[in-house]
Amino acid sequence: MAMSVRAARLCLLGGRSVFCQSSRGRSVFCQSVTQRRCFRSTPAASGFQFKLDERTAHSSLDLFKKDTGVIYRMLGLDPTHVQDNPERFRDWAVVFGTEKIISGRHYWEVTVKKSQEFRVGVAEALMSREDCIGTNTSSWVFGYAQRKWFAMTNNTMVPLSLVGKPDRVGILLDYEAGLLRLVDVENPKIIHTIRTQFKAPLCPAFGLWNGELLTHSGLEEPEGLK
């Protein structure tokens, strides 16, 4: 249930530390962040396309708009009423995209205006379903919580100094170069880059604890991004 996802979340925020405890009683370290702004981009006939994979979706998450959107339900479904699947997240409100990435440069966008707490990025397709995205070495995300933005991997948060909150953001992945970038789609530019080395197939990954997210794939990368 959703309550297990948010269970015992002890937070000391505003540039301070955050400790989150999962339903399994483990504490994970987080840390706080800073704000940001606005959106827009061009659909294309080609480009990386995916939908959200219901088989991976936590029981508090409902998919809509032909599986391109996800909404958080406070009460959600009783986990025992959700089809048992080893790919499903049981402790955390996370869902993966349907397509795997093993090479190349790919771009997609996410409408985030209806959520105040989320994470968007990529994760290894075989990442442990007992972890939350951003808390291990198998996932790389950008997140928003308490009106603050951050980049996160291996349970380490890096505050992002953004002004306000955009309605929509872009995600640019360069597999071979080991780059994951958060993009301002209103005035196309790179906001922040996570640098790493990808060694396994990746999926678009989304964590949601409030409101809804809507994904947009099959887009051309905005011009001028390096």
PDB file of C-alpha atoms in Angstrom:
ATOM      1  CA  MET A   1       0.000   0.000   0.000  1.00  0.00           C
ATOM      2  CA  ALA A   2       0.933   3.615  -0.392  1.00  0.00           C
ATOM      3  CA  MET A   3       1.263   4.006   3.348  1.00  0.00           C
ATOM      4  CA  SER A   4       4.152   1.517   3.314  1.00  0.00           C
ATOM      5  CA  VAL A   5       5.867   3.656   0.664  1.00  0.00           C
ATOM      6  CA  ARG A   6       5.748   6.812   2.739  1.00  0.00           C
ATOM      7  CA  ALA A   7       6.033   4.944   6.030  1.00  0.00           C
ATOM      8  CA  ALA A   8       8.177   6.483   8.755  1.00  0.00           C
ATOM      9  CA  ARG A   9       9.665   9.196   6.542  1.00  0.00           C
ATOM     10  CA  LEU A  10      11.716  11.287   9.005  1.00  0.00           C
ATOM     11  CA  CYS A  11      12.794  14.474   7.269  1.00  0.00           C
ATOM     12  CA  LEU A  12      14.910  17.413   8.407  1.00  0.00           C
ATOM     13  CA  LEU A  13      14.917  19.546   5.278  1.00  0.00           C
ATOM     14  CA  GLY A  14      15.979  22.904   3.819  1.00  0.00           C
ATOM     15  CA  GLY A  15      19.668  22.235   3.088  1.00  0.00           C
ATOM     16  CA  ARG A  16      19.820  19.742   5.916  1.00  0.00           C
ATOM     17  CA  SER A  17      19.836  15.963   6.094  1.00  0.00           C
ATOM     18  CA  VAL A  18      16.943  13.642   5.428  1.00  0.00           C
ATOM     19  CA  PHE A  19      16.624  10.099   6.648  1.00  0.00           C
ATOM     20  CA  CYS A  20      13.975   7.915   5.036  1.00  0.00           C
ATOM     21  CA  GLN A  21      12.973   4.574   6.419  1.00  0.00           C
ATOM     22  CA  SER A  22      11.452   1.926   4.188  1.00  0.00           C
ATOM     23  CA  SER A  23       8.698  -0.457   5.233  1.00  0.00           C
ATOM     24  CA  ARG A  24      11.444  -3.014   5.805  1.00  0.00           C
ATOM     25  CA  GLY A  25      12.854  -0.834   8.563  1.00  0.00           C
ATOM     26  CA  ARG A  26      16.026   0.203   6.772  1.00  0.00           C
ATOM     27  CA  SER A  27      17.195   3.799   7.000  1.00  0.00           C
ATOM     28  CA  VAL A  28      18.530   5.429   3.874  1.00  0.00           C
ATOM     29  CA  PHE A  29      20.385   8.718   3.793  1.00  0.00           C
ATOM     30  CA  CYS A  30      19.193  11.614   1.720  1.00  0.00           C
ATOM     31  CA  GLN A  31      19.899  15.319   1.843  1.00  0.00           C
ATOM     32  CA  SER A  32      18.194  18.512   0.801  1.00  0.00           C
ATOM     33  CA  VAL A  33      18.168  20.905  -2.213  1.00  0.00           C
ATOM     34  CA  THR A  34      17.121  24.284  -4.007  1.00  0.00           C
ATOM     35  CA  GLN A  35      14.524  25.602  -6.617  1.00  0.00           C
ATOM     36  CA  ARG A  36      13.673  26.223 -10.339  1.00  0.00           C
ATOM     37  CA  ARG A  37      11.378  27.181 -13.461  1.00  0.00           C
ATOM     38  CA  CYS A  38       9.385  26.637 -17.075  1.00  0.00           C
ATOM     39  CA  PHE A  39       8.691  24.515 -20.623  1.00  0.00           C
ATOM     40  CA  ARG A  40       8.142  23.392 -24.291  1.00  0.00           C
ATOM     41  CA  SER A  41       9.455  21.161 -27.149  1.00  0.00           C
ATOM     42  CA  THR A  42       8.826  19.574 -30.575  1.00  0.00           C
ATOM     43  CA  PRO A  43       7.394  16.113 -31.293  1.00  0.00           C
ATOM     44  CA  ALA A  44       9.087  14.086 -34.001  1.00  0.00           C
ATOM     45  CA  ALA A  45       8.190  11.089 -36.091  1.00  0.00           C
ATOM     46  CA  SER A  46      11.338   9.362 -34.861  1.00  0.00           C
ATOM     47  CA  GLY A  47      13.120   9.234 -31.540  1.00  0.00           C
ATOM     48  CA  PHE A  48      13.231   7.045 -28.470  1.00  0.00           C
ATOM     49  CA  GLN A  49       9.711   5.929 -27.571  1.00  0.00           C
ATOM     50  CA  PHE A  50       8.429   4.156 -24.487  1.00  0.00           C
ATOM     51  CA  LYS A  51       5.406   3.735 -22.260  1.00  0.00           C
ATOM     52  CA  LEU A  52       5.239   3.035 -18.537  1.00  0.00           C
ATOM     53  CA  ASP A  53       5.477  -0.610 -17.576  1.00  0.00           C
ATOM     54  CA  GLU A  54       2.531  -1.648 -15.381  1.00  0.00           C
ATOM     55  CA  ARG A  55       4.396  -4.828 -14.402  1.00  0.00           C
ATOM     56  CA  THR A  56       6.896  -2.698 -12.465  1.00  0.00           C
ATOM     57  CA  ALA A  57       4.441  -0.184 -10.939  1.00  0.00           C
ATOM     58  CA  HIS A  58       4.026  -0.025  -7.161  1.00  0.00           C
ATOM     59  CA  SER A  59       0.464  -0.622  -5.947  1.00  0.00           C
ATOM     60  CA  SER A  60       0.034   3.083  -5.073  1.00  0.00           C
ATOM     61  CA  LEU A  61       0.611   4.087  -8.700  1.00  0.00           C
ATOM     62  CA  ASP A  62      -2.063   4.114 -11.431  1.00  0.00           C
ATOM     63  CA  LEU A  63      -1.167   4.466 -15.099  1.00  0.00           C
ATOM     64  CA  PHE A  64      -3.323   6.567 -17.435  1.00  0.00           C
ATOM     65  CA  LYS A  65      -3.340   8.158 -20.914  1.00  0.00           C
ATOM     66  CA  LYS A  66      -2.397   4.882 -22.619  1.00  0.00           C
ATOM     67  CA  ASP A  67       0.330   4.187 -20.060  1.00  0.00           C
ATOM     68  CA  THR A  68       2.223   7.440 -20.646  1.00  0.00           C
ATOM     69  CA  GLY A  69       1.106   9.027 -17.355  1.00  0.00           C
ATOM     70  CA  VAL A  70       1.219   7.952 -13.724  1.00  0.00           C
ATOM     71  CA  ILE A  71      -0.756   9.196 -10.735  1.00  0.00           C
ATOM     72  CA  TYR A  72      -0.070   8.634  -7.044  1.00  0.00           C
ATOM     73  CA  ARG A  73      -2.946   7.286  -4.931  1.00  0.00           C
ATOM     74  CA  MET A  74      -2.522   7.916  -1.196  1.00  0.00           C
ATOM     75  CA  LEU A  75      -4.270   4.685  -0.253  1.00  0.00           C
ATOM     76  CA  GLY A  76      -3.533   2.770  -3.443  1.00  0.00           C
ATOM     77  CA  LEU A  77      -4.311  -0.905  -3.820  1.00  0.00           C
ATOM     78  CA  ASP A  78      -3.701  -3.555  -1.232  1.00  0.00           C
ATOM     79  CA  PRO A  79      -0.399  -5.107  -2.436  1.00  0.00           C
ATOM     80  CA  THR A  80      -1.979  -8.553  -2.058  1.00  0.00           C
ATOM     81  CA  HIS A  81      -4.532  -7.549  -4.715  1.00  0.00           C
ATOM     82  CA  VAL A  82      -1.841  -6.656  -7.251  1.00  0.00           C
ATOM     83  CA  GLN A  83      -0.559  -9.390  -9.533  1.00  0.00           C
ATOM     84  CA  ASP A  84       2.564 -10.902  -8.030  1.00  0.00           C
ATOM     85  CA  ASN A  85       5.474 -10.110 -10.315  1.00  0.00           C
ATOM     86  CA  PRO A  86       9.205 -10.145  -9.531  1.00  0.00           C
ATOM     87  CA  GLU A  87       9.576  -6.955 -11.615  1.00  0.00           C
ATOM     88  CA  ARG A  88       7.150  -4.972  -9.424  1.00  0.00           C
ATOM     89  CA  PHE A  89       8.298  -2.475  -6.780  1.00  0.00           C
ATOM     90  CA  ARG A  90       6.737  -3.482  -3.458  1.00  0.00           C
ATOM     91  CA  ASP A  91       8.233  -0.959  -1.011  1.00  0.00           C
ATOM     92  CA  TRP A  92       8.648   2.193  -3.090  1.00  0.00           C
ATOM     93  CA  ALA A  93       6.343   4.186  -5.388  1.00  0.00           C
ATOM     94  CA  VAL A  94       8.426   3.585  -8.501  1.00  0.00           C
ATOM     95  CA  VAL A  95       7.637   2.601 -12.106  1.00  0.00           C
ATOM     96  CA  PHE A  96       9.964   1.922 -15.048  1.00  0.00           C
ATOM     97  CA  GLY A  97       9.575   2.601 -18.751  1.00  0.00           C
ATOM     98  CA  THR A  98       8.947  -0.320 -21.088  1.00  0.00           C
ATOM     99  CA  GLU A  99      12.042   0.066 -23.289  1.00  0.00           C
ATOM    100  CA  LYS A 100      15.636  -0.828 -22.491  1.00  0.00           C
ATOM    101  CA  ILE A 101      18.589   1.308 -23.555  1.00  0.00           C
ATOM    102  CA  ILE A 102      21.927  -0.332 -24.322  1.00  0.00           C
ATOM    103  CA  SER A 103      23.560   2.362 -26.454  1.00  0.00           C
ATOM    104  CA  GLY A 104      23.076   5.734 -28.116  1.00  0.00           C
ATOM    105  CA  ARG A 105      21.831   9.205 -27.245  1.00  0.00           C
ATOM    106  CA  HIS A 106      18.161   9.511 -26.239  1.00  0.00           C
ATOM    107  CA  TYR A 107      15.827  12.310 -25.185  1.00  0.00           C
ATOM    108  CA  TRP A 108      12.395  12.487 -23.553  1.00  0.00           C
ATOM    109  CA  GLU A 109      10.388  14.934 -21.468  1.00  0.00           C
ATOM    110  CA  VAL A 110       8.211  14.763 -18.366  1.00  0.00           C
ATOM    111  CA  THR A 111       5.380  17.096 -17.381  1.00  0.00           C
ATOM    112  CA  VAL A 112       5.893  17.604 -13.647  1.00  0.00           C
ATOM    113  CA  LYS A 113       3.607  20.570 -12.890  1.00  0.00           C
ATOM    114  CA  LYS A 114       1.046  18.432 -11.016  1.00  0.00           C
ATOM    115  CA  SER A 115       3.484  16.915  -8.537  1.00  0.00           C
ATOM    116  CA  GLN A 116       5.429  18.309  -5.594  1.00  0.00           C
ATOM    117  CA  GLU A 117       7.495  15.190  -4.891  1.00  0.00           C
ATOM    118  CA  PHE A 118       9.050  13.021  -7.574  1.00  0.00           C
ATOM    119  CA  ARG A 119      12.222  11.606  -9.112  1.00  0.00           C
ATOM    120  CA  VAL A 120      12.921  11.155 -12.835  1.00  0.00           C
ATOM    121  CA  GLY A 121      15.918   9.577 -14.540  1.00  0.00           C
ATOM    122  CA  VAL A 122      17.209   6.134 -15.447  1.00  0.00           C
ATOM    123  CA  ALA A 123      17.955   2.865 -13.682  1.00  0.00           C
ATOM    124  CA  GLU A 124      19.438  -0.465 -14.610  1.00  0.00           C
ATOM    125  CA  ALA A 125      16.649  -2.731 -15.847  1.00  0.00           C
ATOM    126  CA  LEU A 126      17.618  -5.383 -13.293  1.00  0.00           C
ATOM    127  CA  MET A 127      17.919  -2.979 -10.348  1.00  0.00           C
ATOM    128  CA  SER A 128      16.757  -4.428  -7.044  1.00  0.00           C
ATOM    129  CA  ARG A 129      13.034  -3.876  -6.528  1.00  0.00           C
ATOM    130  CA  GLU A 130      13.715  -3.506  -2.806  1.00  0.00           C
ATOM    131  CA  ASP A 131      15.507  -0.192  -3.372  1.00  0.00           C
ATOM    132  CA  CYS A 132      14.210   3.249  -4.327  1.00  0.00           C
ATOM    133  CA  ILE A 133      15.671   4.933  -7.402  1.00  0.00           C
ATOM    134  CA  GLY A 134      18.529   7.206  -6.453  1.00  0.00           C
ATOM    135  CA  THR A 135      19.532   5.203  -3.369  1.00  0.00           C
ATOM    136  CA  ASN A 136      21.931   2.768  -5.046  1.00  0.00           C
ATOM    137  CA  THR A 137      24.662   2.552  -7.681  1.00  0.00           C
ATOM    138  CA  SER A 138      22.168   1.202 -10.254  1.00  0.00           C
ATOM    139  CA  SER A 139      20.084   4.375 -10.667  1.00  0.00           C
ATOM    140  CA  TRP A 140      20.619   8.041 -11.511  1.00  0.00           C
ATOM    141  CA  VAL A 141      17.852  10.599 -11.015  1.00  0.00           C
ATOM    142  CA  PHE A 142      16.845  14.227 -10.706  1.00  0.00           C
ATOM    143  CA  GLY A 143      14.292  14.900  -7.997  1.00  0.00           C
ATOM    144  CA  TYR A 144      12.040  17.539  -6.485  1.00  0.00           C
ATOM    145  CA  ALA A 145      10.803  17.650  -2.869  1.00  0.00           C
ATOM    146  CA  GLN A 146      10.029  20.382  -0.353  1.00  0.00           C
ATOM    147  CA  ARG A 147      10.230  22.897  -3.252  1.00  0.00           C
ATOM    148  CA  LYS A 148      13.863  22.008  -3.838  1.00  0.00           C
ATOM    149  CA  TRP A 149      15.654  20.261  -6.734  1.00  0.00           C
ATOM    150  CA  PHE A 150      18.484  17.744  -6.449  1.00  0.00           C
ATOM    151  CA  ALA A 151      20.491  15.194  -8.419  1.00  0.00           C
ATOM    152  CA  MET A 152      20.856  11.812  -6.753  1.00  0.00           C
ATOM    153  CA  THR A 153      22.675   8.504  -7.085  1.00  0.00           C
ATOM    154  CA  ASN A 154      24.064   5.996  -4.568  1.00  0.00           C
ATOM    155  CA  ASN A 155      21.981   7.709  -1.865  1.00  0.00           C
ATOM    156  CA  THR A 156      23.899  10.971  -2.240  1.00  0.00           C
ATOM    157  CA  MET A 157      21.995  14.152  -3.067  1.00  0.00           C
ATOM    158  CA  VAL A 158      23.509  17.153  -4.825  1.00  0.00           C
ATOM    159  CA  PRO A 159      21.415  20.342  -4.456  1.00  0.00           C
ATOM    160  CA  LEU A 160      20.524  22.108  -7.707  1.00  0.00           C
ATOM    161  CA  SER A 161      20.179  25.880  -7.660  1.00  0.00           C
ATOM    162  CA  LEU A 162      17.080  26.335  -9.803  1.00  0.00           C
ATOM    163  CA  VAL A 163      14.668  29.260  -9.879  1.00  0.00           C
ATOM    164  CA  GLY A 164      11.064  28.142  -9.370  1.00  0.00           C
ATOM    165  CA  LYS A 165       9.623  24.944 -10.799  1.00  0.00           C
ATOM    166  CA  PRO A 166       9.101  24.274 -14.517  1.00  0.00           C
ATOM    167  CA  ASP A 167       5.921  22.668 -15.816  1.00  0.00           C
ATOM    168  CA  ARG A 168       8.012  20.276 -17.869  1.00  0.00           C
ATOM    169  CA  VAL A 169      11.632  19.083 -17.955  1.00  0.00           C
ATOM    170  CA  GLY A 170      13.751  17.150 -20.426  1.00  0.00           C
ATOM    171  CA  ILE A 171      15.979  14.137 -19.816  1.00  0.00           C
ATOM    172  CA  LEU A 172      18.946  13.618 -22.149  1.00  0.00           C
ATOM    173  CA  LEU A 173      20.890  10.362 -21.912  1.00  0.00           C
ATOM    174  CA  ASP A 174      24.174   9.652 -23.683  1.00  0.00           C
ATOM    175  CA  TYR A 175      24.899   6.000 -22.910  1.00  0.00           C
ATOM    176  CA  GLU A 176      28.447   5.695 -24.252  1.00  0.00           C
ATOM    177  CA  ALA A 177      29.560   9.040 -22.805  1.00  0.00           C
ATOM    178  CA  GLY A 178      28.056   8.162 -19.403  1.00  0.00           C
ATOM    179  CA  LEU A 179      26.002  11.348 -19.202  1.00  0.00           C
ATOM    180  CA  LEU A 180      22.503  11.951 -17.834  1.00  0.00           C
ATOM    181  CA  ARG A 181      21.290  15.533 -18.194  1.00  0.00           C
ATOM    182  CA  LEU A 182      18.378  17.570 -16.895  1.00  0.00           C
ATOM    183  CA  VAL A 183      17.190  19.965 -19.609  1.00  0.00           C
ATOM    184  CA  ASP A 184      15.366  23.297 -19.479  1.00  0.00           C
ATOM    185  CA  VAL A 185      12.912  22.819 -22.378  1.00  0.00           C
ATOM    186  CA  GLU A 186      11.554  26.375 -22.415  1.00  0.00           C
ATOM    187  CA  ASN A 187      14.956  27.888 -23.255  1.00  0.00           C
ATOM    188  CA  PRO A 188      16.773  24.708 -24.280  1.00  0.00           C
ATOM    189  CA  LYS A 189      19.895  24.321 -22.164  1.00  0.00           C
ATOM    190  CA  ILE A 190      21.492  21.853 -19.796  1.00  0.00           C
ATOM    191  CA  ILE A 191      20.578  22.499 -16.153  1.00  0.00           C
ATOM    192  CA  HIS A 192      22.733  19.777 -14.603  1.00  0.00           C
ATOM    193  CA  THR A 193      24.751  16.740 -15.693  1.00  0.00           C
ATOM    194  CA  ILE A 194      25.308  13.475 -13.836  1.00  0.00           C
ATOM    195  CA  ARG A 195      28.521  11.774 -15.034  1.00  0.00           C
ATOM    196  CA  THR A 196      29.004   8.046 -14.605  1.00  0.00           C
ATOM    197  CA  GLN A 197      29.757   4.867 -16.560  1.00  0.00           C
ATOM    198  CA  PHE A 198      26.798   2.807 -17.710  1.00  0.00           C
ATOM    199  CA  LYS A 199      27.497  -0.921 -17.855  1.00  0.00           C
ATOM    200  CA  ALA A 200      24.058  -2.534 -18.134  1.00  0.00           C
ATOM    201  CA  PRO A 201      20.742  -2.039 -19.971  1.00  0.00           C
ATOM    202  CA  LEU A 202      18.852   1.011 -18.638  1.00  0.00           C
ATOM    203  CA  CYS A 203      15.163   1.938 -18.401  1.00  0.00           C
ATOM    204  CA  PRO A 204      13.551   5.342 -17.897  1.00  0.00           C
ATOM    205  CA  ALA A 205      12.659   5.436 -14.194  1.00  0.00           C
ATOM    206  CA  PHE A 206      10.119   7.436 -12.192  1.00  0.00           C
ATOM    207  CA  GLY A 207       9.395   7.800  -8.476  1.00  0.00           C
ATOM    208  CA  LEU A 208       6.217   9.588  -7.396  1.00  0.00           C
ATOM    209  CA  TRP A 209       4.862  10.459  -3.940  1.00  0.00           C
ATOM    210  CA  ASN A 210       2.418  13.222  -4.824  1.00  0.00           C
ATOM    211  CA  GLY A 211       0.163  14.155  -7.769  1.00  0.00           C
ATOM    212  CA  GLU A 212       0.970  12.927 -11.267  1.00  0.00           C
ATOM    213  CA  LEU A 213       3.600  12.823 -14.003  1.00  0.00           C
ATOM    214  CA  LEU A 214       3.100  12.637 -17.769  1.00  0.00           C
ATOM    215  CA  THR A 215       5.850  11.319 -20.059  1.00  0.00           C
ATOM    216  CA  HIS A 216       6.537  12.466 -23.625  1.00  0.00           C
ATOM    217  CA  SER A 217       8.739  10.252 -25.810  1.00  0.00           C
ATOM    218  CA  GLY A 218       9.456  10.058 -29.530  1.00  0.00           C
ATOM    219  CA  LEU A 219      10.803  13.622 -29.416  1.00  0.00           C
ATOM    220  CA  GLU A 220      13.709  15.201 -31.219  1.00  0.00           C
ATOM    221  CA  GLU A 221      16.486  16.499 -29.031  1.00  0.00           C
ATOM    222  CA  PRO A 222      16.327  20.319 -28.844  1.00  0.00           C
ATOM    223  CA  GLU A 223      18.997  22.016 -30.938  1.00  0.00           C
ATOM    224  CA  GLY A 224      22.072  23.416 -29.273  1.00  0.00           C
ATOM    225  CA  LEU A 225      22.481  20.847 -26.479  1.00  0.00           C
ATOM    226  CA  LYS A 226      25.992  19.437 -26.208  1.00  0.00           C
TER     227      LYS A 226
END
